Amino acid sequence: MPLTSPTDQTTGVSLSLRLTILSVFLIMLLVTVVAIMANNHQKNVTQARILMNQLVDQVMQTTVMTTDAFMAPADRLARISGSLWREELLSPDNRDRVERYAIEVLKTHPQLAMVNVGDEHGNFLMPKRMPDGTIATKIVERAPASPFTMWKYRDLQGRVARVVRTEGVDYDPRTRPWYRGAKDARGLFRTAVYLFYTDGQPGITISYPVFGRAGDLAGVVGLDVELVGLSDFLRNLWGERAGTVFLLDREGRIVAHPHLTRDTAPTQPLTRARTSLLKPEEELAYEAAHRDPSGESGVSTPQGTYFAEIRPLTSEQKSAWQVVVIAREEDFLASVRETNRLAAIISLGVALLALAAATRLSRSIADPIRALTRDADRISQLDLEDRPLPRSFIWEVRQMADAMAHMRTGLRAFRRYVPERLVRQLIQMGQDARVGGELREVTIMFTDVEGFSPLAESMDPQELLGQLSQYLAELTEIIHAHGGTVDKYLGDGMMILWGAPLPQADQADRACQTALCCKRRVAELNAAWEAEGRPVFRTRFGIHTGRAVVGNIGSESRMDYTAVGDSVNVAARLQEVNKEHGTTILISQATRERCQKQFDLRLMGEVEVRGRRQTLAVFELQ
């Protein structure tokens, strides 16, 4: 009767009992620690939000009061000037009186840059503060007979130093936004932020319409307010702490910022002032807060974790200006983090003690089972001699030891009734390690890109795919040119075979030469990528020669030609050992012995390979 093979128990993933116990314990410990750390992190975030909100509230209140104090005089002066005009106490017909009044307003209010007075006939008077501190007055007179434009330039003492008159007019106040806005609003009006023509400073115009006694519009008074003073205030308010505070208008342009000064403001176009003034981490925090107005979205950067709050300046200006406060979490959680650090140290100490206890427990369980396993191996070789078995406090282990003793007794009796060779066949039957393949000597090389995971997180996926495809294509071409077979692509790495599917007497030489060519080609690629501002790929290679099962592995519907066995694991481990030694190419003693050519090798010593009891001599291929 033909014998059938039992299920092969050596395939698949298998772990030792001791490792399994330690793994389960470590997983449970890790879950516990992660839960505790997550809870502490949530408390930290809550504490950070409280401190952040307190800072935001304080900054908000101070900013609102200061901004109101900064802008209120211009609001009041615009209304007062309009009232004086309406009551004919400050008539535009008396240009000298209006000019003297406007000059006094500029002298007593340094935040004002100019005073604009225009009427419905298109006449215009504008005293303005010049960059050198003097005052110049522009007068536009649309007299029917001889319209003209005149500039009166005064010195620092206020005396008229020069008068320039030109015939004709090129400016109509009635077309300006400050004039039209006040006219349409029929009350106080504020323009959007813009750069003043004379000195390039950011500012706004506050205007107020003047209506005659009959209700018809007589003209508009406008006051230009420079916003650099608000930036000076914010700079003093925020101090030297990380982060910043600034004001935005409705278009998202910066109104005031600590880094805006009278010297730097003209160099910052309003259309890109925010990205020009904010640091990268501050811009990331602002974008996160813009997407999530709740302020719960922090941004982790190498400089720390940043949070941002965006709020309307006042209820009246909800659709106009906003206050943005960006702060670093670490500035508020120094004491909390120190407490957490101490707690982490204590937890680590407790965890190490618990791990030591778990190790002792796992050894007391695993050692007797390992002894029973060795005894079972001897039984499989029909070594049925009685030996003392270790005793254990685990009831199931004791039962297993007793069952092993009974099996040995039964096999000794069974061996008396049938030939011993048949008994061996019955015990060892069906363990065919060559199903679907054959055992042969091959040379295996593994490659891997150092630090690829964090690199992949920082790159655009399409750019990463293009660069990785170029890299793999270049290396694959070299491998094929040296007779290698790419077994599989492992993400950013590869597994390559020599000696399969066709035998190659010089397989070790081919593998070493391939690694050197790939190393040179990667260096050339990295040089080109670095010149283009792209990240570089630092590649590691591991080469080992040994016996492995090579053939088709899989199922009837899908199979894969590959090599499996300890030799494959050794090659993969050699690639990883590069990281420990700071090397690029490592080969095993077995590969070195099979090389027919002379290569520049340097002995790196003995290394341990997972799954092997003996250490392995490795060499750096230079």
XYZ file of C-alpha atoms in Angstrom:
622
model
C 0.000 0.000 0.000
C 1.495 3.377 -0.964
C 2.307 5.697 1.847
C 1.071 9.295 1.877
C 3.125 12.174 3.150
C 2.084 14.030 6.283
C 1.713 17.783 6.171
C 5.075 19.516 6.204
C 5.322 21.309 9.532
C 8.571 23.079 8.694
C 7.110 25.538 6.193
C 5.614 28.900 7.021
C 6.498 31.270 9.803
C 7.471 29.638 13.063
C 8.671 31.205 16.298
C 10.222 29.679 19.348
C 8.047 29.507 22.421
C 10.408 31.721 24.349
C 10.370 34.320 21.590
C 6.596 34.063 21.344
C 6.150 34.665 25.067
C 8.533 37.610 25.000
C 6.850 38.986 21.872
C 3.379 38.803 23.374
C 4.655 40.417 26.552
C 6.408 43.178 24.625
C 3.294 43.811 22.518
C 1.152 44.095 25.628
C 3.744 46.334 27.241
C 3.947 48.443 24.107
C 0.156 48.798 23.919
C 0.076 49.857 27.554
C 2.879 52.373 27.124
C 1.340 53.747 23.947
C -2.026 54.136 25.691
C -0.389 55.972 28.586
C 1.678 58.154 26.275
C -1.367 58.917 24.142
C -3.300 59.952 27.222
C -0.417 62.132 28.390
C -0.094 63.596 24.908
C -3.781 64.492 24.886
C -3.387 66.175 28.255
C -0.350 68.028 26.938
C -2.307 69.207 23.929
C -5.155 70.326 26.182
C -2.734 72.196 28.398
C -1.115 73.739 25.354
C -4.524 74.854 24.082
C -5.314 76.492 27.427
C -2.011 78.341 27.527
C -2.276 79.200 23.852
C -5.793 80.569 24.296
C -4.676 82.644 27.245
C -1.869 84.118 25.176
C -4.161 84.695 22.209
C -6.744 86.419 24.404
C -4.115 88.676 25.935
C -2.582 89.478 22.566
C -6.058 89.971 21.089
C -7.141 92.431 23.749
C -3.907 94.391 23.585
C -3.905 94.392 19.778
C -7.530 95.532 19.581
C -7.002 98.356 22.054
C -3.783 99.491 20.423
C -5.217 99.271 16.902
C -8.276 101.230 17.972
C -6.029 103.824 19.600
C -3.916 103.909 16.453
C -6.828 104.240 14.008
C -9.365 106.166 16.113
C -7.686 109.600 15.732
C -7.891 109.298 11.963
C -11.578 108.326 12.203
C -12.318 111.291 14.467
C -10.276 113.743 12.402
C -12.048 112.671 9.208
C -15.436 113.313 10.819
C -14.305 116.587 12.456
C -12.817 117.864 9.197
C -16.012 117.057 7.363
C -18.060 118.840 10.010
C -15.817 121.930 9.829
C -16.260 121.942 6.063
C -20.016 121.504 6.324
C -20.217 124.395 8.797
C -18.055 126.449 6.432
C -15.380 126.891 9.104
C -12.899 125.115 6.864
C -13.940 125.923 3.343
C -11.885 124.572 0.417
C -12.311 127.996 -1.118
C -9.789 129.222 1.463
C -6.858 127.041 0.407
C -4.398 128.643 2.820
C -6.546 127.917 5.862
C -7.165 124.332 4.754
C -3.459 123.835 4.105
C -2.433 125.204 7.519
C -5.011 123.012 9.214
C -3.853 119.884 7.332
C -0.170 120.575 8.106
C -0.952 120.861 11.825
C -2.830 117.554 11.641
C 0.221 115.867 10.096
C 2.553 117.330 12.721
C 0.426 116.167 15.657
C -0.366 112.693 14.309
C 2.794 110.874 13.134
C 0.813 107.870 11.881
C -0.761 110.061 9.182
C 1.061 110.363 5.850
C -1.169 112.859 4.063
C -4.465 114.744 4.157
C -6.663 114.657 1.019
C -9.394 117.218 0.372
C -11.386 116.955 -2.874
C -14.673 118.441 -4.008
C -17.283 117.583 -6.597
C -15.740 120.015 -9.075
C -12.524 117.987 -9.143
C -10.468 120.502 -7.130
C -7.948 118.914 -4.825
C -5.567 119.843 -1.991
C -3.150 117.352 -0.443
C -0.441 118.181 2.126
C 1.761 115.085 2.538
C 4.723 114.048 4.644
C 7.783 113.421 2.474
C 10.382 110.684 3.216
C 12.861 113.341 4.494
C 10.358 114.674 7.034
C 9.367 117.809 5.116
C 5.847 118.557 3.954
C 4.789 119.191 0.364
C 1.353 120.297 -0.786
C -0.261 119.356 -4.088
C -2.992 121.665 -5.354
C -5.234 120.888 -8.318
C -7.407 123.797 -9.461
C -9.959 123.169 -12.204
C -10.722 126.817 -12.901
C -12.663 127.116 -16.163
C -10.260 129.710 -17.526
C -6.889 128.234 -16.626
C -6.780 124.901 -14.790
C -3.417 124.148 -13.188
C -1.480 121.811 -10.880
C 0.859 123.266 -8.265
C 3.352 121.762 -5.767
C 4.493 123.769 -2.740
C 7.613 122.309 -1.081
C 8.423 123.348 2.500
C 11.635 122.958 4.462
C 11.975 121.342 7.902
C 11.042 124.684 9.525
C 7.805 124.802 7.515
C 8.798 127.650 5.239
C 7.905 127.479 1.564
C 11.164 126.714 -0.203
C 9.955 126.058 -3.735
C 6.792 126.284 -5.819
C 6.287 124.363 -9.055
C 3.260 125.202 -11.182
C 2.185 123.453 -14.363
C -0.715 124.266 -16.596
C -3.373 121.631 -16.874
C -4.386 118.841 -14.469
C -3.621 115.120 -14.446
C -5.369 114.073 -11.230
C -9.083 113.837 -10.465
C -9.907 112.977 -6.816
C -13.428 111.992 -7.793
C -12.070 108.834 -9.465
C -10.040 107.648 -6.479
C -11.231 104.695 -4.337
C -11.188 106.747 -1.115
C -13.467 109.384 -2.694
C -15.859 106.961 -4.382
C -16.012 104.705 -1.324
C -17.017 107.514 1.035
C -19.499 108.843 -1.502
C -21.174 105.440 -1.887
C -21.076 104.665 1.828
C -22.428 108.133 2.735
C -20.339 107.824 5.866
C -16.922 106.813 7.170
C -15.032 104.562 4.716
C -11.752 102.638 4.871
C -9.900 101.501 1.787
C -8.075 98.207 1.439
C -4.372 98.124 2.300
C -2.134 99.442 -0.474
C 1.407 100.782 -0.883
C 1.714 104.567 -0.813
C 3.160 105.958 -4.012
C 5.796 108.251 -2.466
C 7.637 105.996 -0.035
C 6.169 102.528 -0.695
C 4.861 102.161 2.866
C 1.732 100.025 3.428
C -1.293 101.970 4.561
C -4.987 102.739 4.178
C -7.068 105.857 3.534
C -9.887 106.799 5.927
C -12.349 109.142 4.222
C -15.543 110.952 5.152
C -18.078 112.598 2.835
C -19.288 116.220 3.257
C -22.859 116.985 2.298
C -24.277 120.434 1.826
C -27.299 121.735 3.655
C -29.447 120.635 0.720
C -28.128 117.092 1.062
C -25.976 117.140 -2.039
C -22.358 115.930 -1.893
C -19.869 118.767 -1.606
C -16.672 116.737 -1.364
C -14.666 114.180 0.622
C -11.903 114.463 3.238
C -9.401 111.590 3.324
C -6.549 110.792 5.728
C -3.755 108.397 4.713
C -2.636 106.230 7.659
C 0.774 104.522 7.605
C 0.654 101.037 9.178
C 4.345 100.690 10.038
C 3.573 101.935 13.536
C 1.351 98.894 14.103
C 4.262 96.653 13.090
C 6.466 98.416 15.666
C 3.813 97.748 18.306
C 3.542 94.043 17.388
C 7.331 93.686 17.494
C 7.428 95.027 21.056
C 4.342 93.010 22.053
C 5.596 89.584 20.891
C 9.228 89.895 21.969
C 11.801 87.178 21.244
C 9.632 84.068 21.672
C 9.200 81.609 18.806
C 6.295 82.235 16.452
C 4.769 85.596 15.610
C 1.661 87.789 15.617
C 0.454 89.814 12.642
C -2.600 91.451 11.071
C -4.205 90.374 7.772
C -6.682 92.165 5.551
C -9.621 90.517 3.789
C -7.418 89.461 0.857
C -4.989 87.642 3.159
C -2.277 90.291 2.802
C -0.231 91.322 5.821
C -1.279 94.663 7.322
C 1.287 94.684 10.132
C 4.068 92.279 11.129
C 6.986 92.506 13.612
C 9.481 92.196 10.733
C 7.965 95.076 8.761
C 9.896 98.284 9.370
C 10.056 101.592 7.551
C 13.177 100.320 5.761
C 11.940 96.819 4.862
C 8.253 97.473 4.098
C 8.836 98.961 0.599
C 10.708 95.762 -0.393
C 7.725 93.514 0.429
C 5.064 93.504 -2.328
C 1.638 93.080 -0.750
C 0.764 90.197 -3.065
C 3.462 87.985 -1.547
C 4.173 89.643 1.779
C 2.971 86.729 3.896
C 5.210 84.081 2.334
C 8.094 86.575 2.320
C 7.788 87.452 6.002
C 6.791 84.129 7.563
C 9.233 81.353 8.306
C 8.437 77.981 6.693
C 7.185 76.507 9.969
C 5.014 79.587 10.592
C 3.528 79.375 7.098
C 2.706 75.686 7.648
C 0.959 76.520 10.926
C -1.004 79.322 9.253
C -2.148 77.042 6.420
C -3.231 74.383 8.938
C -5.233 76.935 10.932
C -6.748 78.291 7.710
C -7.972 74.786 6.861
C -9.098 74.069 10.425
C -10.336 77.305 12.062
C -10.834 75.467 15.377
C -7.087 75.809 15.969
C -6.706 72.129 16.903
C -4.337 71.330 14.041
C -0.748 71.603 15.189
C 2.151 71.259 12.774
C 5.259 69.293 13.733
C 8.496 70.702 12.320
C 12.197 70.263 13.128
C 11.912 73.550 15.039
C 9.016 72.315 17.172
C 5.231 71.958 17.090
C 3.445 75.130 16.024
C -0.181 76.179 16.518
C -1.958 79.126 14.950
C -5.121 81.055 15.871
C -6.968 83.272 13.380
C -9.619 85.642 14.739
C -11.415 88.767 13.545
C -9.858 91.951 14.894
C -13.203 93.279 16.138
C -16.815 92.433 15.568
C -17.211 95.517 13.388
C -14.280 94.494 11.203
C -15.078 90.810 10.971
C -14.896 90.875 7.187
C -11.903 93.202 7.083
C -8.870 92.594 9.323
C -7.837 89.520 11.263
C -5.314 88.851 14.019
C -3.094 85.785 13.523
C -1.095 84.415 16.451
C 1.421 81.610 15.816
C 3.103 80.026 18.834
C 5.366 77.049 19.486
C 3.981 74.380 21.774
C 7.340 73.743 23.432
C 7.375 77.287 24.847
C 4.299 76.445 26.938
C 4.987 72.815 27.851
C 8.543 72.929 29.198
C 7.530 71.934 32.734
C 4.972 69.409 31.486
C 7.525 67.795 29.198
C 10.025 67.570 32.058
C 7.412 65.764 34.140
C 6.701 63.434 31.243
C 10.417 62.790 30.809
C 10.748 61.722 34.436
C 7.650 59.560 34.105
C 9.111 57.967 30.974
C 12.367 57.176 32.799
C 10.454 55.560 35.665
C 8.272 53.638 33.203
C 11.372 52.448 31.369
C 12.878 51.179 34.609
C 9.697 49.320 35.497
C 9.500 47.939 31.954
C 13.076 46.644 32.136
C 12.333 44.902 35.431
C 9.176 43.424 33.952
C 11.110 42.333 30.860
C 13.718 40.621 33.022
C 10.955 38.792 34.885
C 9.304 37.802 31.604
C 12.645 36.555 30.265
C 13.151 34.357 33.329
C 9.594 33.080 33.081
C 9.889 32.335 29.349
C 13.162 30.492 29.937
C 11.615 28.352 32.641
C 8.868 27.422 30.195
C 10.839 27.192 26.954
C 13.952 25.339 28.169
C 12.080 22.148 29.151
C 10.133 22.245 25.879
C 13.380 22.756 23.940
C 14.835 19.734 25.727
C 11.746 17.740 24.791
C 12.170 18.887 21.171
C 15.767 17.627 21.113
C 14.586 14.359 22.573
C 11.915 14.130 19.861
C 14.622 14.653 17.218
C 16.610 11.795 18.667
C 13.489 9.643 18.612
C 13.032 10.513 14.908
C 16.487 8.990 14.371
C 15.366 5.945 16.357
C 17.675 6.851 19.233
C 15.357 5.389 21.858
C 17.740 5.326 24.807
C 16.155 6.473 28.066
C 17.371 9.885 29.255
C 16.269 11.967 32.211
C 13.888 14.741 31.083
C 13.755 18.166 32.727
C 11.028 18.740 35.208
C 8.779 21.766 34.917
C 6.176 23.428 37.098
C 3.953 23.671 34.002
C 1.418 20.857 34.092
C 1.178 20.608 30.265
C 4.964 20.298 29.967
C 4.961 17.484 32.467
C 2.224 15.775 30.494
C 4.293 16.143 27.318
C 7.346 14.628 29.009
C 5.297 11.690 30.187
C 3.845 11.251 26.681
C 7.359 11.339 25.208
C 8.464 8.589 27.592
C 5.447 6.489 26.658
C 6.144 7.057 22.927
C 9.754 5.942 23.377
C 8.578 2.802 25.132
C 5.986 2.112 22.446
C 8.520 2.635 19.614
C 10.948 0.274 21.244
C 8.192 -2.315 21.336
C 7.104 -1.460 17.756
C 10.684 -1.814 16.511
C 10.704 -5.421 17.699
C 7.831 -6.320 15.370
C 8.910 -4.587 12.104
C 12.253 -3.912 10.431
C 14.011 -0.819 11.795
C 14.428 0.752 8.332
C 10.671 0.674 7.833
C 10.191 2.268 11.216
C 12.562 5.062 10.208
C 10.610 5.531 6.982
C 7.311 5.687 8.826
C 8.706 8.324 11.188
C 10.578 10.436 8.631
C 8.402 9.925 5.543
C 7.302 12.665 3.170
C 9.768 15.443 4.058
C 10.592 16.298 0.400
C 12.459 19.656 0.452
C 12.795 19.676 -3.373
C 9.135 19.944 -4.328
C 8.956 22.318 -7.305
C 12.694 22.998 -7.313
C 16.197 21.756 -6.823
C 18.979 22.353 -4.356
C 21.985 24.021 -5.930
C 24.767 26.449 -5.141
C 23.906 30.045 -5.997
C 25.245 33.508 -5.262
C 22.626 35.928 -3.894
C 22.857 39.725 -3.671
C 20.468 42.022 -1.831
C 20.364 45.813 -2.328
C 18.619 48.501 -0.300
C 18.444 52.313 -0.284
C 19.447 53.758 3.071
C 16.759 55.888 4.778
C 14.215 55.395 1.993
C 11.092 55.524 4.215
C 11.627 59.075 5.585
C 12.791 60.122 2.113
C 9.531 58.830 0.619
C 7.489 60.810 3.172
C 9.233 64.067 2.247
C 8.970 63.743 -1.573
C 6.119 64.193 -4.008
C 4.907 60.668 -4.946
C 5.229 61.284 -8.691
C 8.761 62.667 -8.357
C 9.701 59.755 -6.077
C 8.321 57.203 -8.556
C 10.209 58.755 -11.458
C 13.520 58.892 -9.601
C 13.126 55.351 -8.205
C 12.247 53.982 -11.656
C 15.348 55.579 -13.146
C 17.476 54.152 -10.323
C 16.103 50.605 -10.659
C 16.387 50.688 -14.459
C 20.064 51.684 -14.326
C 20.935 48.949 -11.812
C 18.898 46.324 -13.642
C 20.777 47.018 -16.874
C 24.109 46.491 -15.088
C 22.853 43.282 -13.467
C 21.690 41.831 -16.773
C 24.989 42.781 -18.422
C 26.808 40.651 -15.834
C 24.548 37.627 -16.225
C 22.492 38.199 -13.094
C 18.807 37.412 -12.658
C 16.605 39.849 -10.784
C 14.582 37.590 -8.552
C 12.280 40.328 -7.259
C 12.012 44.045 -6.557
C 11.577 44.759 -2.878
C 10.258 48.311 -3.042
C 13.496 50.285 -3.183
C 15.626 47.118 -2.973
C 16.299 44.061 -5.117
C 17.156 40.368 -4.771
C 19.499 39.050 -7.488
C 20.688 35.494 -8.267
C 23.713 34.074 -10.061
C 24.019 30.346 -10.787
C 20.303 30.004 -11.524
C 18.440 29.223 -13.629
C 21.638 28.270 -15.551
C 24.865 27.236 -13.822
C 27.697 29.792 -13.820
C 31.174 28.717 -12.803
C 32.226 32.318 -12.116
C 29.041 33.354 -10.343
C 30.879 34.874 -7.345
C 33.078 37.004 -9.612
C 30.040 38.197 -11.559
C 28.220 39.218 -8.384
C 31.207 41.164 -6.996
C 31.836 42.920 -10.313
C 28.136 43.808 -10.564
C 28.129 45.353 -7.085
C 31.165 47.510 -7.922
C 29.613 48.696 -11.210
C 26.327 49.464 -9.491
C 28.149 51.401 -6.780
C 29.892 53.557 -9.396
C 26.679 54.111 -11.344
C 24.770 55.103 -8.201
C 27.514 57.632 -7.411
C 27.102 59.123 -10.901
C 23.320 59.280 -10.517
C 23.616 60.892 -7.087
C 25.982 63.540 -8.429
C 23.504 64.414 -11.184
C 20.511 64.409 -8.810
C 22.338 66.548 -6.266
C 23.156 69.101 -8.970
C 19.425 69.214 -9.818
C 18.508 69.727 -6.161
C 16.999 66.243 -5.822
C 17.646 63.780 -2.966
C 20.348 61.132 -3.354
C 20.059 57.332 -2.958
C 22.764 55.725 -0.822
C 22.704 52.040 -1.688
C 23.957 49.055 0.357
C 24.817 45.615 -1.041
C 25.088 42.198 0.625
C 26.473 39.118 -1.221
C 26.613 35.476 -0.090
C 27.286 32.177 -1.879
C 25.679 28.990 -0.669
C 23.171 26.254 -1.322
C 19.511 27.118 -1.671
C 16.362 25.603 -3.053
C 15.735 27.152 -6.471
C 12.583 26.596 -8.472
C 8.927 27.443 -8.885
C 7.193 28.159 -5.625
C 3.534 29.067 -5.303
C 0.269 27.479 -6.431
C -1.243 26.102 -9.600
C -2.739 29.511 -10.386
C 0.334 31.587 -9.536
C 3.938 30.674 -8.942
C 7.226 32.467 -8.525
C 10.726 31.378 -9.547
C 12.906 32.148 -6.575
C 15.435 30.827 -4.119
C 14.759 30.064 -0.491
C 16.926 28.924 2.325
C 19.486 30.016 4.855
C 21.796 31.355 2.175
C 19.147 33.851 1.133
C 18.723 34.978 4.731
C 22.484 35.375 5.119
C 22.710 37.577 2.014
C 19.840 39.736 3.262
C 21.487 40.018 6.672
C 24.839 41.049 5.130
C 23.083 43.932 3.374
C 21.719 45.076 6.749
C 25.133 44.727 8.464
C 26.450 47.527 6.197
C 24.548 49.979 8.386
C 26.419 48.772 11.482
C 29.866 49.141 9.870
C 29.237 52.191 7.689
C 30.137 50.171 4.567
C 28.551 49.871 1.139
C 29.326 46.313 -0.065
C 29.786 43.292 2.224
C 30.480 39.743 1.035
C 30.689 36.513 3.002
C 33.670 34.195 3.480
C 31.975 31.675 1.180
C 31.794 34.204 -1.669
C 35.403 35.265 -1.126
C 36.607 31.633 -1.345
C 34.781 31.114 -4.652
C 36.085 34.273 -6.335
C 38.577 33.451 -9.110
C 39.573 37.094 -9.658
C 41.415 39.334 -7.245
C 39.286 42.000 -5.568
C 40.195 44.672 -3.028
C 38.777 43.183 0.168
C 38.986 44.238 3.799
C 38.126 41.853 6.643
C 35.405 43.365 8.856
C 35.369 40.593 11.432
C 32.762 38.107 12.550
C 29.061 38.975 12.631
C 26.073 37.154 14.023
C 23.289 36.205 11.658
C 19.783 35.721 12.953
C 18.869 32.049 12.908
C 22.498 30.845 12.882
C 24.473 29.762 15.921
C 27.858 30.342 14.378
C 29.219 33.752 13.490
C 30.086 34.603 9.907
C 33.254 36.276 8.612
C 32.467 39.205 6.340
C 34.603 41.331 4.012
C 34.124 44.814 2.608
C 34.417 44.925 -1.181
C 36.122 48.200 -2.149
